[in-house]
Each structure stands twice: as structure tokens, then as C-alpha cells.
Backbone as CSV, one residue per row, in Angstrom:
resi,resn,N_x,N_y,N_z,CA_x,CA_y,CA_z,C_x,C_y,C_z
1,UNK,0.846,-1.167,0.000,0.000,0.000,0.000,0.899,1.240,0.000
2,UNK,0.609,2.205,-0.883,1.410,3.433,-0.921,1.270,4.216,0.388
3,UNK,2.302,5.008,0.713,2.279,5.732,1.990,1.091,6.682,2.137
4,UNK,0.704,7.353,1.041,-0.411,8.292,1.159,-1.730,7.577,1.441
5,UNK,-1.927,6.413,0.799,-3.149,5.656,1.059,-3.163,5.126,2.488
6,UNK,-1.994,4.700,2.964,-1.899,4.205,4.331,-2.216,5.333,5.322
7,UNK,-1.693,6.523,5.038,-1.957,7.675,5.897,-3.438,8.052,5.862
8,UNK,-4.031,8.023,4.675,-5.447,8.365,4.544,-6.326,7.350,5.267
9,UNK,-5.985,6.067,5.160,-6.803,5.060,5.842,-6.663,5.178,7.357
10,UNK,-5.471,5.531,7.840,-5.290,5.728,9.281,-6.086,6.939,9.759
11,UNK,-6.092,8.006,8.966,-6.847,9.202,9.335,-8.347,8.910,9.335
12,UNK,-8.814,8.160,8.341,-10.235,7.807,8.294,-10.629,6.938,9.487
13,UNK,-9.748,6.030,9.873,-10.040,5.177,11.025,-10.124,6.006,12.299
14,UNK,-9.213,6.958,12.441,-9.216,7.797,13.645,-10.463,8.672,13.700
15,UNK,-10.819,9.284,12.577,-12.000,10.150,12.588,-13.282,9.344,12.759
16,UNK,-13.319,8.133,12.230,-14.531,7.329,12.405,-14.721,6.946,13.871
17,UNK,-13.624,6.680,14.578,-13.736,6.365,16.006,-14.224,7.586,16.776
18,UNK,-13.662,8.752,16.455,-14.055,9.980,17.149,-15.516,10.305,16.875
19,UNK,-15.919,10.245,15.605,-17.292,10.605,15.272,-18.298,9.590,15.790
20,UNK,-17.938,8.317,15.833,-18.885,7.340,16.372,-19.086,7.564,17.868
21,UNK,-18.011,7.911,18.587,-18.144,8.223,20.010,-18.988,9.473,20.205
22,UNK,-18.748,10.483,19.368,-19.519,11.725,19.451,-20.990,11.467,19.149
23,UNK,-21.272,10.683,18.120,-22.662,10.376,17.774,-23.358,9.609,18.898
24,UNK,-22.636,8.694,19.533,-23.217,7.969,20.665,-23.540,8.918,21.808
25,UNK,-22.629,9.862,22.059,-22.854,10.831,23.133,-24.067,11.704,22.832
26,UNK,-24.169,12.183,21.590,-25.302,13.031,21.207,-26.608,12.244,21.277
27,UNK,-26.599,11.013,20.817,-27.809,10.201,20.859,-28.237,9.947,22.302
28,UNK,-27.253,9.769,23.179,-27.571,9.530,24.582,-28.126,10.794,25.236
29,UNK,-27.601,11.946,24.880,-27.997,13.209,25.496,-29.194,13.857,24.806
30,UNK,-29.561,13.382,23.620,-30.638,14.009,22.858,-31.989,13.516,23.376
31,UNK,-32.487,14.173,24.392,-33.788,13.816,24.945,-34.440,15.081,25.481
32,UNK,-35.682,14.945,25.874,-36.385,16.113,26.407,-36.003,16.389,27.851
33,UNK,-35.429,15.407,28.520,-35.026,15.576,29.910,-33.660,16.254,29.951
34,UNK,-33.514,17.269,30.801,-32.255,18.016,30.868,-31.124,17.141,31.388
35,UNK,-31.339,16.428,32.476,-30.323,15.550,33.052,-30.984,14.233,33.413
36,UNK,-30.381,13.162,32.971,-30.879,11.840,33.314,-30.431,11.528,34.739
37,UNK,-31.358,11.407,35.647,-31.001,11.222,37.056,-30.416,9.846,37.343
38,UNK,-30.556,8.906,36.430,-29.973,7.585,36.647,-28.540,7.509,36.150
39,UNK,-28.078,8.540,35.478,-26.707,8.545,34.961,-25.771,9.054,36.063
40,UNK,-25.326,8.154,36.908,-24.541,8.513,38.083,-23.200,9.114,37.685
41,UNK,-22.601,8.579,36.645,-21.289,9.080,36.209,-21.378,10.544,35.782
42,UNK,-22.379,10.879,35.007,-22.534,12.260,34.545,-22.864,13.190,35.712
43,UNK,-23.707,12.748,36.619,-24.030,13.574,37.786,-22.808,13.806,38.668
44,UNK,-21.959,12.801,38.798,-20.733,12.958,39.581,-19.820,13.986,38.944
45,UNK,-19.651,13.907,37.640,-18.805,14.871,36.927,-19.372,16.281,37.067
46,UNK,-20.679,16.413,36.958,-21.296,17.736,37.080,-21.131,18.303,38.489
47,UNK,-21.270,17.475,39.507,-21.101,17.947,40.890,-19.663,18.363,41.163
48,UNK,-18.713,17.590,40.671,-17.303,17.932,40.872,-16.968,19.227,40.143
49,UNK,-17.438,19.381,38.915,-17.139,20.610,38.169,-17.812,21.822,38.809
50,UNK,-19.014,21.656,39.332,-19.675,22.755,40.037,-18.906,23.135,41.299
51,UNK,-18.406,22.146,42.010,-17.617,22.427,43.216,-16.355,23.199,42.877
52,UNK,-15.639,22.768,41.840,-14.423,23.474,41.438,-14.729,24.888,40.966
53,UNK,-15.837,25.075,40.276,-16.162,26.421,39.802,-16.521,27.343,40.967
54,UNK,-17.212,26.823,41.965,-17.530,27.638,43.144,-16.257,28.038,43.877
55,UNK,-15.349,27.088,44.056,-14.076,27.392,44.719,-13.294,28.416,43.911
56,UNK,-13.314,28.297,42.605,-12.590,29.234,41.747,-13.145,30.646,41.866
57,UNK,-14.453,30.784,41.838,-15.065,32.113,41.948,-14.793,32.721,43.319
58,UNK,-14.915,31.934,44.362,-14.651,32.449,45.710,-13.191,32.855,45.886
59,UNK,-12.275,32.084,45.332,-10.860,32.450,45.454,-10.545,33.703,44.648
60,UNK,-11.190,33.889,43.511,-10.983,35.117,42.736,-11.514,36.327,43.497
61,UNK,-12.665,36.183,44.131,-13.205,37.287,44.932,-12.303,37.600,46.124
62,UNK,-11.793,36.587,46.779,-10.893,36.803,47.905,-9.599,37.477,47.451
63,UNK,-9.051,37.050,46.310,-7.822,37.666,45.802,-8.053,39.134,45.465
64,UNK,-9.182,39.451,44.853,-9.492,40.848,44.539,-9.597,41.672,45.816
65,UNK,-10.282,41.149,46.826,-10.414,41.842,48.108,-9.039,42.049,48.746
66,UNK,-8.203,41.020,48.708,-6.879,41.099,49.323,-6.011,42.134,48.615
67,UNK,-6.037,42.150,47.282,-5.233,43.132,46.547,-5.698,44.560,46.830
68,UNK,-6.998,44.772,46.952,-7.507,46.110,47.270,-7.047,46.520,48.663
69,UNK,-7.132,45.611,49.619,-6.693,45.922,50.986,-5.190,46.182,51.045
70,UNK,-4.402,45.418,50.309,-2.950,45.614,50.323,-2.595,46.956,49.701
71,UNK,-3.284,47.334,48.648,-2.985,48.612,48.006,-3.293,49.762,48.954
72,UNK,-4.389,49.655,49.675,-4.726,50.699,50.645,-3.711,50.737,51.787
73,UNK,-3.198,49.603,52.181,-2.250,49.536,53.285,-0.894,50.140,52.946
74,UNK,-0.518,50.129,51.674,0.795,50.636,51.275,0.740,52.016,50.636
75,UNK,-0.406,52.680,50.695,-0.498,54.032,50.125,0.318,55.014,50.948
76,UNK,0.953,55.931,50.266,1.740,56.979,50.928,0.964,58.287,50.868
77,UNK,-0.027,58.427,51.715,-0.829,59.657,51.692,-0.534,60.509,52.898
């Protein structure tokens, strides 16, 4: 098999695996229900990501507060 055909067949195999996984995901998620409550894995991922996002927002607010306080503390007025 020529190198270009071998490369093309490898690329087609890779994209077919990716698209079949994507199609399965879309078919699974394509419903009228927003979240399937029996899908424990998805609910776990959503809870963990929500927890990390809350921690991230709170730490950003704390850093902003701290920088404002430090700037006021070092003013030469």
C-alpha cells in the first residue's frame, strides 16, 4: 500500500472512532429531559465541576479583596 493511502486510511479510522463516540454521546444526550437522574457518572462529573467552579469564583473574589486591601495599606498619603 502506498504511503499516502496508508496515511489516509489511518486518518479515516481515527475520525470514524471519534465521530462514532460523538454520535453515541449526542444520541444519549438528545432527549427532552435536561439531566438523566440515573446517569450517576454524569451527575458525579457535574457535581465535581460545580464544586471546582464555586471554589474558583470564591478564590478570585478573595484575591481581589486582598489586593484592594494591600494597596490601601501601602499608600503613601
